[in-house]
Coordinates of C-alpha atoms in Angstrom, one line a residue:
X1 CA -21.8 -20.8 -0.3
X2 CA -19.3 -21.5 -2.9
X3 CA -16.3 -19.1 -2.9
X4 CA -13.6 -19.5 -5.5
X5 CA -10.1 -20.1 -4.2
X6 CA -7.7 -17.4 -5.1
X7 CA -4.1 -18.4 -6.1
X8 CA -1.4 -17.3 -3.6
X9 CA 0.2 -14.0 -4.6
X10 CA 3.6 -14.4 -6.2
X11 CA 6.8 -13.0 -4.5
X12 CA 7.4 -10.7 -7.4
X13 CA 4.5 -9.3 -9.9
X14 CA 4.2 -6.5 -12.5
X15 CA 1.2 -4.9 -13.9
X16 CA 3.0 -4.0 -17.1
X17 CA 2.3 -6.6 -20.0
X18 CA 6.0 -6.2 -21.2
X19 CA 7.4 -7.4 -18.0
X20 CA 8.7 -10.9 -17.6
X21 CA 6.9 -10.8 -14.1
X22 CA 3.4 -10.1 -15.5
X23 CA 0.9 -12.7 -15.0
X24 CA -2.7 -11.8 -16.3
X25 CA -4.3 -14.4 -14.0
X26 CA -3.6 -12.5 -10.9
X27 CA -5.5 -9.4 -12.2
X28 CA -8.8 -11.1 -12.4
X29 CA -9.0 -10.1 -8.6
X30 CA -8.2 -6.7 -7.0
X31 CA -4.8 -6.7 -5.5
X32 CA -3.7 -4.3 -2.8
X33 CA 0.0 -3.5 -1.7
X34 CA 1.2 -2.0 1.6
X35 CA 4.6 -0.5 1.9
X36 CA 5.7 0.0 5.7
X37 CA 2.0 -0.5 6.8
X38 CA 0.8 2.3 4.4
X39 CA -1.4 1.2 1.6
X40 CA -0.3 2.2 -1.9
X41 CA -2.6 2.6 -4.9
X42 CA -0.2 3.4 -7.8
X43 CA 2.2 0.2 -7.6
X44 CA 3.4 -1.0 -10.9
X45 CA 5.8 -3.7 -9.7
X46 CA 6.7 -5.3 -6.2
X47 CA 8.9 -7.8 -4.9
X48 CA 8.3 -9.0 -1.4
X49 CA 11.4 -11.0 -0.7
X50 CA 13.7 -7.9 -1.7
X51 CA 11.5 -5.5 0.0
X52 CA 10.8 -2.9 -2.8
X53 CA 7.9 -1.4 -5.0
X54 CA 8.2 0.5 -8.2
X55 CA 5.8 3.5 -8.8
X56 CA 5.6 5.6 -12.0
X57 CA 7.2 9.1 -11.9
X58 CA 4.6 11.8 -12.2
X59 CA 6.4 13.6 -14.9
X60 CA 9.4 12.0 -16.3
X61 CA 9.2 9.7 -19.2
X62 CA 11.4 7.1 -21.0
X63 CA 12.1 7.2 -24.9
X64 CA 9.1 5.3 -25.4
X65 CA 6.8 7.7 -23.7
X66 CA 6.2 5.5 -20.7
X67 CA 6.6 6.9 -17.2
X68 CA 9.9 6.2 -15.5
X69 CA 9.7 4.0 -12.4
X70 CA 11.0 5.1 -9.1
X71 CA 11.9 2.4 -6.4
X72 CA 10.7 2.6 -3.0
X73 CA 12.1 0.2 -0.2
X74 CA 10.5 -1.0 2.9
X75 CA 8.3 -3.9 4.4
X76 CA 6.1 -5.0 1.3
X77 CA 2.9 -6.9 1.8
X78 CA 0.5 -8.1 -1.1
X79 CA -3.0 -8.8 -0.5
X80 CA -6.4 -9.4 -2.1
X81 CA -8.9 -6.8 -1.4

């Protein structure tokens, strides 16, 4: 059985292609994020060392029409599904 090795997840990663922390190579695999032991599905960006995630606001938009990001703090864990 030949299983491909997955790269270690970075400390900080964003799913927004305009972010300097975006890296397309990691999105070939499905990534999961847990905040305080609760799995989150709507995470736009995370930082493990600083302990925060950013999720899109349900209603508020910025001047470019993109959702505003809300920061939630806690213990962050990133993993491959």
